[in-house]
Coordinates of C-alpha atoms and ligand atoms in Angstrom, one line a residue:
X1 CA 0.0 0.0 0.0
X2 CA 1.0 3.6 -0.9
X3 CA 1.3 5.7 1.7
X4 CA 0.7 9.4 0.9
X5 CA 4.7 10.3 2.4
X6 CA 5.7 7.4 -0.7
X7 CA 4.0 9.2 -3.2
X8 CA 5.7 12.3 -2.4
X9 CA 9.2 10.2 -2.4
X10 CA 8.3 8.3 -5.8
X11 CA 6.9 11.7 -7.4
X12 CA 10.9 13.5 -6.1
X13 CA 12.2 10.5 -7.6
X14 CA 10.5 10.6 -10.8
X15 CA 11.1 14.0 -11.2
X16 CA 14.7 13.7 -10.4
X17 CA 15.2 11.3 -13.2
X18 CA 13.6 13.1 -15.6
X19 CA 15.5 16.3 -15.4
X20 CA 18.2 13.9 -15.3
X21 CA 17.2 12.3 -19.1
X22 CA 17.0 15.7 -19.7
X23 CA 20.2 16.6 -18.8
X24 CA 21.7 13.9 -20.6
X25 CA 19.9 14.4 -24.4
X26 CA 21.0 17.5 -23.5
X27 CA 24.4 17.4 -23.4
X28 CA 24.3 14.3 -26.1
X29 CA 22.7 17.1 -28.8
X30 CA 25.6 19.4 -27.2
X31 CA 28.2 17.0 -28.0
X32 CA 26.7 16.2 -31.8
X33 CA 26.1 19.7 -32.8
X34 CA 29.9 20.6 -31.4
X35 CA 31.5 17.5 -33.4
X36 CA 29.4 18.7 -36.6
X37 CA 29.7 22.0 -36.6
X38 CA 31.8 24.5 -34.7
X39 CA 32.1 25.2 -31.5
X40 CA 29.4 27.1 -30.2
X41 CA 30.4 30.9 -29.8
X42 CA 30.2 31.5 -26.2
X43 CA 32.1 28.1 -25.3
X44 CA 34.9 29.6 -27.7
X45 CA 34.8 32.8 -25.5
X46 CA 34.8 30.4 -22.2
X47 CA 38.2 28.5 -23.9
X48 CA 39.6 32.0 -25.1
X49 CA 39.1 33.8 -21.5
X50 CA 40.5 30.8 -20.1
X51 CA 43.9 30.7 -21.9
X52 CA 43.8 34.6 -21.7
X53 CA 43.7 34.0 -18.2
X54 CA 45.8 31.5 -17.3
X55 CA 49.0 33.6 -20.0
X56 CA 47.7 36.5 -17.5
X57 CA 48.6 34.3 -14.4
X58 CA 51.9 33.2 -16.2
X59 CA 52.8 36.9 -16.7
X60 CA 52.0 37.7 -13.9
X61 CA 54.1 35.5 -12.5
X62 CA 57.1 35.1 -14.7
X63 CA 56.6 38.8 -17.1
X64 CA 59.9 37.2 -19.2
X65 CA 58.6 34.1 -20.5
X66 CA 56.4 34.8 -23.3
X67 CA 52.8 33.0 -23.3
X68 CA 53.1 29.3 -23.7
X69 CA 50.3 28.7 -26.4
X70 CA 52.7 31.2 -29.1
X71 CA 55.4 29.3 -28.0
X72 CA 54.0 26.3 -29.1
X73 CA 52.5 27.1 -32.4
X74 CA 55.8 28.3 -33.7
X75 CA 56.8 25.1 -33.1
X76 CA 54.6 23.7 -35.1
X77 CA 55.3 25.9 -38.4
X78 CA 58.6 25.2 -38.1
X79 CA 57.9 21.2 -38.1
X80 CA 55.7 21.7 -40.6
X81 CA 58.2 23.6 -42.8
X82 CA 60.5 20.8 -42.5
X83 CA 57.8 17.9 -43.4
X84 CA 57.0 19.8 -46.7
X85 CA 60.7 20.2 -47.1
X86 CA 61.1 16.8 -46.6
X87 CA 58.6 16.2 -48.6
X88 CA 59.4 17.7 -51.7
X89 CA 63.2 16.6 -51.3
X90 CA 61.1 12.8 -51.5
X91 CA 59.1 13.9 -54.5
X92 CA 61.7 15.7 -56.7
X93 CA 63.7 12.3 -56.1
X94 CA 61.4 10.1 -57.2
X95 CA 60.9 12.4 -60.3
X96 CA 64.2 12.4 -61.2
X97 CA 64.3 9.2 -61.1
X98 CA 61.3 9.1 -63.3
X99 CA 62.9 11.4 -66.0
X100 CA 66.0 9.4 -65.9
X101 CA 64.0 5.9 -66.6
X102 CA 62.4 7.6 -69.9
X103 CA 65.8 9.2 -70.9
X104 CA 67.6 5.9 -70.7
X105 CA 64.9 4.0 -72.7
X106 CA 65.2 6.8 -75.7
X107 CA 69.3 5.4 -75.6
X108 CA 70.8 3.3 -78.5
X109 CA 73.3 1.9 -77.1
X110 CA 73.2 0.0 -73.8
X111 CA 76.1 1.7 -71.9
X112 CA 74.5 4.8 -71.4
X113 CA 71.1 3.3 -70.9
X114 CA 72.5 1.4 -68.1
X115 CA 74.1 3.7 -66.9
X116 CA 71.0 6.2 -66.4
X117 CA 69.0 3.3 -65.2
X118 CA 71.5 2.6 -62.4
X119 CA 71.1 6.2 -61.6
X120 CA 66.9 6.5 -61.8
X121 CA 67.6 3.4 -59.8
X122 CA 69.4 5.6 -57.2
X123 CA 66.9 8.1 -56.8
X124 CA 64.2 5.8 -56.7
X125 CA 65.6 4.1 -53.3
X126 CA 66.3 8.0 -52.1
X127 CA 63.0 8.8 -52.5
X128 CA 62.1 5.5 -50.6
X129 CA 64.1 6.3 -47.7
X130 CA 62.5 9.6 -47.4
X131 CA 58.7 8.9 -47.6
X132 CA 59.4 5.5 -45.3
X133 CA 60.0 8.4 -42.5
X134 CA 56.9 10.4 -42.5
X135 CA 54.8 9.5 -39.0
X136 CA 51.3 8.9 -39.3
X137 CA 50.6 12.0 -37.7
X138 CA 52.1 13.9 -40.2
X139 CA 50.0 15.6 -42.7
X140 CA 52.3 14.2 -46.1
X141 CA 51.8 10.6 -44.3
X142 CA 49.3 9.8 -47.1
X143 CA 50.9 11.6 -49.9
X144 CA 53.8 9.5 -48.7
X145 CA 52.0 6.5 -48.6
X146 CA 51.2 7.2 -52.5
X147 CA 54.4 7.3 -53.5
X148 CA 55.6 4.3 -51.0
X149 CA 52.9 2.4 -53.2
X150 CA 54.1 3.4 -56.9
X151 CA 57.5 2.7 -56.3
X152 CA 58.0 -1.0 -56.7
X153 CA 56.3 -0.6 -60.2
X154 CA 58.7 1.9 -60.7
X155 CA 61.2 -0.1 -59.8
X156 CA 60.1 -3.4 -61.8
X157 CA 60.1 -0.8 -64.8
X158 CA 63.8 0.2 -64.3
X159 CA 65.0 -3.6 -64.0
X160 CA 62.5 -4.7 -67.3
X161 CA 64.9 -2.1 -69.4
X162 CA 68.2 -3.2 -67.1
X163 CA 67.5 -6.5 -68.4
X164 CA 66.2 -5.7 -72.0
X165 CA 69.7 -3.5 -72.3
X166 CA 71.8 -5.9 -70.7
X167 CA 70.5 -8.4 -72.6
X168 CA 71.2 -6.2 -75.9
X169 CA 74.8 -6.4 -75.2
X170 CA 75.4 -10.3 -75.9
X171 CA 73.7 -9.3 -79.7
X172 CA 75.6 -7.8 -82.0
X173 CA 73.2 -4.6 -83.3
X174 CA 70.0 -4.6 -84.3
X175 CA 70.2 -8.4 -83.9
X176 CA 67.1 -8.2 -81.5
X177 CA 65.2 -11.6 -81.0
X178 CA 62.3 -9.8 -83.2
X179 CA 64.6 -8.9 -86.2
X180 CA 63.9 -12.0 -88.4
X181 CA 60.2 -11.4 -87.8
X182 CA 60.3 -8.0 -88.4
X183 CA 62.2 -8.7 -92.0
X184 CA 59.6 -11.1 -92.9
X185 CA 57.1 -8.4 -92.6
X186 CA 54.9 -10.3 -90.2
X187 CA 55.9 -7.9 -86.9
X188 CA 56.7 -4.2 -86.3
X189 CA 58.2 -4.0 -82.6
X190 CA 58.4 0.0 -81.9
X191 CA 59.0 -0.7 -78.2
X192 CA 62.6 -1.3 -78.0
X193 CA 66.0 -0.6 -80.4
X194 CA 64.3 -1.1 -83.3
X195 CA 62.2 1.8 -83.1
X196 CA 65.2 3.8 -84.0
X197 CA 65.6 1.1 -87.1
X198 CA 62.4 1.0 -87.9
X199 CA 61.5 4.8 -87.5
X200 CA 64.4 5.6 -89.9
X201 CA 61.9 3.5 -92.8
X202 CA 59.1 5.8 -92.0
X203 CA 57.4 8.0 -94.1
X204 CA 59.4 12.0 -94.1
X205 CA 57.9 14.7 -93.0
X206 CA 55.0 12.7 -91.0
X207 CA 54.0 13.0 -87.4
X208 CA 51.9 10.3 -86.2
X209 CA 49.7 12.0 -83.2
X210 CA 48.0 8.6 -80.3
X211 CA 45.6 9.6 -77.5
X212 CA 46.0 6.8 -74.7
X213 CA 43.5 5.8 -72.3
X214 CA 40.2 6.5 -73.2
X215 CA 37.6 6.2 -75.0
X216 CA 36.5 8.9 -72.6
X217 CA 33.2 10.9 -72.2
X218 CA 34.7 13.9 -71.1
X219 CA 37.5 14.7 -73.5
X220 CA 37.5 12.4 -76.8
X221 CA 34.7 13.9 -78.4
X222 CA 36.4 17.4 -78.1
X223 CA 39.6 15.8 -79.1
X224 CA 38.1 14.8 -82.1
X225 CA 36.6 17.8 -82.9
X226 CA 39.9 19.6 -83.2
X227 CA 41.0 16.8 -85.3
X228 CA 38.0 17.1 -87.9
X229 CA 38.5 21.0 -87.8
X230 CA 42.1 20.3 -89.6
X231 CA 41.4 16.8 -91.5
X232 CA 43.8 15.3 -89.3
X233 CA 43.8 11.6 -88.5
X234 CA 45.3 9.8 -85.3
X235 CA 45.9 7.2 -83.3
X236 CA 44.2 6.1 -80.1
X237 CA 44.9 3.4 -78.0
X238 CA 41.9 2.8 -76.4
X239 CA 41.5 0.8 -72.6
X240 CA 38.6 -2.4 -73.3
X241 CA 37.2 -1.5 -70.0
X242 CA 36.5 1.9 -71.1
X243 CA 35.2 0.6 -74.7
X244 CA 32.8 -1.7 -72.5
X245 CA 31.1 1.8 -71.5
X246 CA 31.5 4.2 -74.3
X247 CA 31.5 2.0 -77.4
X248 CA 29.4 4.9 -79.3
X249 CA 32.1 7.2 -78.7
X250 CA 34.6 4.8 -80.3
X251 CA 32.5 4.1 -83.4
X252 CA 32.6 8.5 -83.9
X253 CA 36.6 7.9 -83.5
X254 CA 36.4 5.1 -85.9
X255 CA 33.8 6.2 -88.2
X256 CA 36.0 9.9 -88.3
X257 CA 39.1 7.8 -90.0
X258 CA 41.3 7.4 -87.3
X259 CA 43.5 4.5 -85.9
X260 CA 42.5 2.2 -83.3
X261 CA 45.3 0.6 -81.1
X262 CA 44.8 -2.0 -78.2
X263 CA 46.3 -0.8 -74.6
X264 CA 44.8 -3.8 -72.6
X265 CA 41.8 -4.3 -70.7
X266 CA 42.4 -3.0 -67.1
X267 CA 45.5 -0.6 -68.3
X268 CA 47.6 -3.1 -65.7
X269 CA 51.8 -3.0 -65.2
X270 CA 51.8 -5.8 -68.1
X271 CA 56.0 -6.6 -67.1
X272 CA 54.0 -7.5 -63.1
X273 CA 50.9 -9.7 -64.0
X274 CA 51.5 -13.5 -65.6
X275 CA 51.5 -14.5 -69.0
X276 CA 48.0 -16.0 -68.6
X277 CA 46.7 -12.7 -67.4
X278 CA 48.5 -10.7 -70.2
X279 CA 46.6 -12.7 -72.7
X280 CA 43.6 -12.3 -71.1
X281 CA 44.2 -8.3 -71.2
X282 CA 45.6 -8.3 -75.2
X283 CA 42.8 -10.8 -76.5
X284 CA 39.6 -9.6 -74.4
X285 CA 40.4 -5.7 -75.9
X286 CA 40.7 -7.0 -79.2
X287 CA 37.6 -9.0 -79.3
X288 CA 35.1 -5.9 -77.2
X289 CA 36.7 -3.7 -80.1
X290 CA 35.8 -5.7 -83.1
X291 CA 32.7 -6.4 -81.3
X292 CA 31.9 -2.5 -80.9
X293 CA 33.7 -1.5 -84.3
X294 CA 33.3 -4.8 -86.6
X295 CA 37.4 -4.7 -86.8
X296 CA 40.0 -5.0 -85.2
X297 CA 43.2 -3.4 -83.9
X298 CA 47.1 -4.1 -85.8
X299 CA 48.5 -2.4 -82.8
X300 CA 49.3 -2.9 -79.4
X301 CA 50.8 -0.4 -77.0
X302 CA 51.7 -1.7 -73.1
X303 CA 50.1 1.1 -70.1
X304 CA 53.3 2.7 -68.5
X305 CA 55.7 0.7 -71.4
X306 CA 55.4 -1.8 -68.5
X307 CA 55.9 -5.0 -70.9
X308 CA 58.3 -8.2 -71.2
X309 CA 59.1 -11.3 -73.9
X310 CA 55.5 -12.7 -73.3
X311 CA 54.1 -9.4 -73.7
X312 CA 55.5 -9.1 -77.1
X313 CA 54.6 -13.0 -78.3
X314 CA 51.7 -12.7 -77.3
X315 CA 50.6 -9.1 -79.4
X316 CA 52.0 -10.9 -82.1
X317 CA 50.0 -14.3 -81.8
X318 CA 47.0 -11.7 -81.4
X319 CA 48.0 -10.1 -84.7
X320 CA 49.6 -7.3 -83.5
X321 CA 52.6 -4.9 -84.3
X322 CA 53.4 -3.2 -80.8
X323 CA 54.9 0.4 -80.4
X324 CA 55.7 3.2 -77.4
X325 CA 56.1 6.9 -78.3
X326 CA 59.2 8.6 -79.4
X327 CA 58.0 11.9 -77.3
X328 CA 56.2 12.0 -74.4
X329 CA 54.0 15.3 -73.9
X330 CA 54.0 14.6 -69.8
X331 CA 50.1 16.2 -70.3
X332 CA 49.2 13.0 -67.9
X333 CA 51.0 15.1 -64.7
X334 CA 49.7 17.6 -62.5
X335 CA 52.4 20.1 -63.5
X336 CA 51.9 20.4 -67.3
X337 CA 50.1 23.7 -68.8
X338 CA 49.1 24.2 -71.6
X339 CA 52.5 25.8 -72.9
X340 CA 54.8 22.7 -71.4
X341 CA 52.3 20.2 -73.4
X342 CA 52.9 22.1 -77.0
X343 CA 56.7 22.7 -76.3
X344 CA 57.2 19.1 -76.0
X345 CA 55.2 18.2 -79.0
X346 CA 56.4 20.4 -81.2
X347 CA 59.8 18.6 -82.2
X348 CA 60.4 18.7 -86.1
X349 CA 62.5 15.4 -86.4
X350 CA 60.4 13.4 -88.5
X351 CA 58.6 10.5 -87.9
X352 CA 57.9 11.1 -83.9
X353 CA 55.2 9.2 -82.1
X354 CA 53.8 12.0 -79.8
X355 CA 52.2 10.4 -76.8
X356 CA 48.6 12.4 -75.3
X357 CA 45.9 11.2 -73.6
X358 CA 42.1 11.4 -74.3
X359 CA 41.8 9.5 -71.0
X360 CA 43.0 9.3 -67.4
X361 CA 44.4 6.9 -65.7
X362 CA 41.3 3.9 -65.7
X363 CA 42.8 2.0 -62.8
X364 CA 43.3 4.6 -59.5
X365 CA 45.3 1.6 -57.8
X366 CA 47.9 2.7 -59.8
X367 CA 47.8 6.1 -59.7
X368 CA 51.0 7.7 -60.8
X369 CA 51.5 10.7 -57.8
X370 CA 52.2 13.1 -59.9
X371 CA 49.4 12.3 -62.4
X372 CA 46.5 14.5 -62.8
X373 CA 42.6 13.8 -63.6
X374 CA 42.2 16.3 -66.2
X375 CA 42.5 16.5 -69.8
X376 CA 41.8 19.9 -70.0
X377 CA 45.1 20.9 -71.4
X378 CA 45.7 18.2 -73.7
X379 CA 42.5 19.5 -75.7
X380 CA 43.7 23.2 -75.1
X381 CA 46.9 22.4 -76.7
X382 CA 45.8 20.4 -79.5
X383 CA 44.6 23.5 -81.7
X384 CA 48.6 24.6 -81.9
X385 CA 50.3 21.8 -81.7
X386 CA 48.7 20.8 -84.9
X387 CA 48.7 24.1 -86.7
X388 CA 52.5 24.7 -86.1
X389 CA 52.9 21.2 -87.8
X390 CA 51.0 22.2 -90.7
X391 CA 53.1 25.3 -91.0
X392 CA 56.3 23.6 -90.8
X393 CA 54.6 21.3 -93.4
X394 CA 53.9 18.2 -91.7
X395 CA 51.6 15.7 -92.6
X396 CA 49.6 13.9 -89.7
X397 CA 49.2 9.9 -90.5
X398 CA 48.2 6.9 -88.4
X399 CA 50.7 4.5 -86.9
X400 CA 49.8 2.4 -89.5
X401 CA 50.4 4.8 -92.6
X402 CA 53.6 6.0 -91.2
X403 CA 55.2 2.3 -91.4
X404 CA 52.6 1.4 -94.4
X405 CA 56.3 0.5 -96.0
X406 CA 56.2 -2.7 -93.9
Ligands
ZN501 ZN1 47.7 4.4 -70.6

């Protein structure tokens, strides 16, 4: 039985827990609203007056010292100072290193190739040794990380052309394992020496322009705008899972005259994945292109020139000549303008293979760091690169015209 004295009790107690529900949504909506948005002005007053006070207690105690919070934050710059230092000593490394790997794969002879491999080499395991020291805490950790990532490709790539050098020396000149295939007419190899050899067959005066990496719904179309504007035909090496989405925008690049070239399915490091795999990438791209196209491609081009012995046997068992660039327009990195892409193009030896790109970079697990995820500038270029040609008196042809002679 309830006695009128329990009622009171129960009715305090009741009470007492309600305002204490109360007290807790209250501070739980306190605690949400301060995690998603700012902190409430008057608690920043609350925080400021406290630190103002407790510096005014310091100084009133010790006047000399200067408050400890200002102390602190120039700490802090200067740290971070030296972590972006660091930082870009790591990156300018690994770029040098990058520069060196396509210089010494431009080189005839294998001395000086090997030599500027065993440098890039170098300044790859710099660069390791300087984003392996950034702390998680540290606000280039996962810039680091990127680069920590890349840089066994890298690394792989650099030994493919140690080995493809090395291995030129024990042949005498242009006595490459393809050569007898390549006089029998049967397979063009523009990957390694023998682009030299071959490209001194080509047609004179030509320029053979590729786009790599697309077919791509935000660029191609524009890119082959420009290209209709000045009846100029090109090359583009187009990525099969990119053809499985935008196969109408392949048939406009077909359909407008120009070259199609195979550069796998899943643009992977060709020299890192097994031969099995490799076929898979080469002969699933050619068939989605006939498929989409009712033909299909005579050339094959490897992403990131990553590419070994299978690689080649097995373009040629799918019918295909292979081939790199001779000049690479660097329009794929974050640093390129508009100016650095047409500066690079515009080299008047005959015969070049410019590499551009209609596309980015289909796979982001391999993500070069220093690659960016516009196009923009390649299609802002593209008006004077081709016009300056013209003037010089160049005439634009497919990979396939320029080595028709084959
Ligand atoms: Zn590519």
């Amino acid at each position: 039985m309830i006695t009128q004295s329990n009622k009171i009790i129960i009715g305090f107690l009741i009470a007492i827990s309600l305002s204490a529900i109360s007290g807790i949504s209250f501070a739980l909506i306190k605690a949400s609203l301060s995690n998603n948005l700012t902190q409430s002005s008057s608690e920043n007053e609350a925080n400021q007056n406290k630190d103002y006070q407790e510096s005014k207690n310091i100084e009133n105690n010790l006047s000399v010292i200067p408050p400890p919070r200002q102390k602190q934050t120039i700490l802090t710059t200067q740290l971070l100072q030296q972590e972006e230092k660091k930082f870009k000593q790591g990156s300018e490394y690994f770029n040098e290193a990058d520069r060196l790997l396509a210089e010494a794969r431009d080189k005839n002879d294998s001395q000086s190739a090997i030599f500027l491999l065993n440098e890039a080499q170098k300044k790859l395991e710099q660069a390791d040794k300087i984003m392996q020291e950034f702390e998680p805490n540290s606000p280039y950790y996962q810039s680091a990380q990127n680069y920590i990532n890349y840089i066994p490709f890298y690394a792989d790539s650099i030994n493919q052309w140690k080995n493809y050098f090395t291995q030129l020396d024990t042949y005498q000149a242009k006595t490459h394992p393809w050569e007898t295939t390549i006089n029998n007419n049967n397979f063009i190899d523009l990957t390694y020496h023998n682009k030299q050899y071959v490209m001194a067959k080509a047609k004179k005066q030509s320029v053979v322009l590729t786009f790599d990496d697309g077919p791509s719904p935000q660029y191609t179309e524009a890119i082959l705008d420009i290209l209709r504007k000045y009846n100029v035909k090109a090359t583009f090496f187009v990525v099969g899972s990119q053809v499985s989405q935008y196969c109408p925008i392949l048939r406009r690049i077909y359909q407008e005259g120009h070259e199609i070239g195979n550069h796998s399915y899943n643009h992977p490091w060709m020299g890192r994945i097994s031969s099995e795999e490799q076929q898979q990438e080469i002969f699933q791209t050619q068939s989605i292109i006939e498929n989409c196209i009712g033909s299909k491609p005579r050339w094959f081009r490897s992403p990131y020139a990553s590419q070994n012995e299978s690689t080649l046997k097995i373009a040629h068992q799918a019918g295909l000549n292979t081939a790199l660039w001779t000049i690479d327009t660097e329009d794929w990195r974050k640093t390129s303008t508009t100016n650095s892409i047409i500066e690079k193009a515009l080299n008047y030896r005959s015969n070049n293979i410019i590499l551009m790109h209609d596309g980015v970079e289909p796979n982001p697990n391999f993500k070069h760091p220093s690659a960016s995820s516009s196009r923009s500038n390649t299609v802002q270029s593209l008006d004077i690169i081709i016009q300056r040609f013209q003037d010089k008196g160049f005439q634009f042809v497919t990979i396939s015209e320029a080595f028709s002679s084959y």
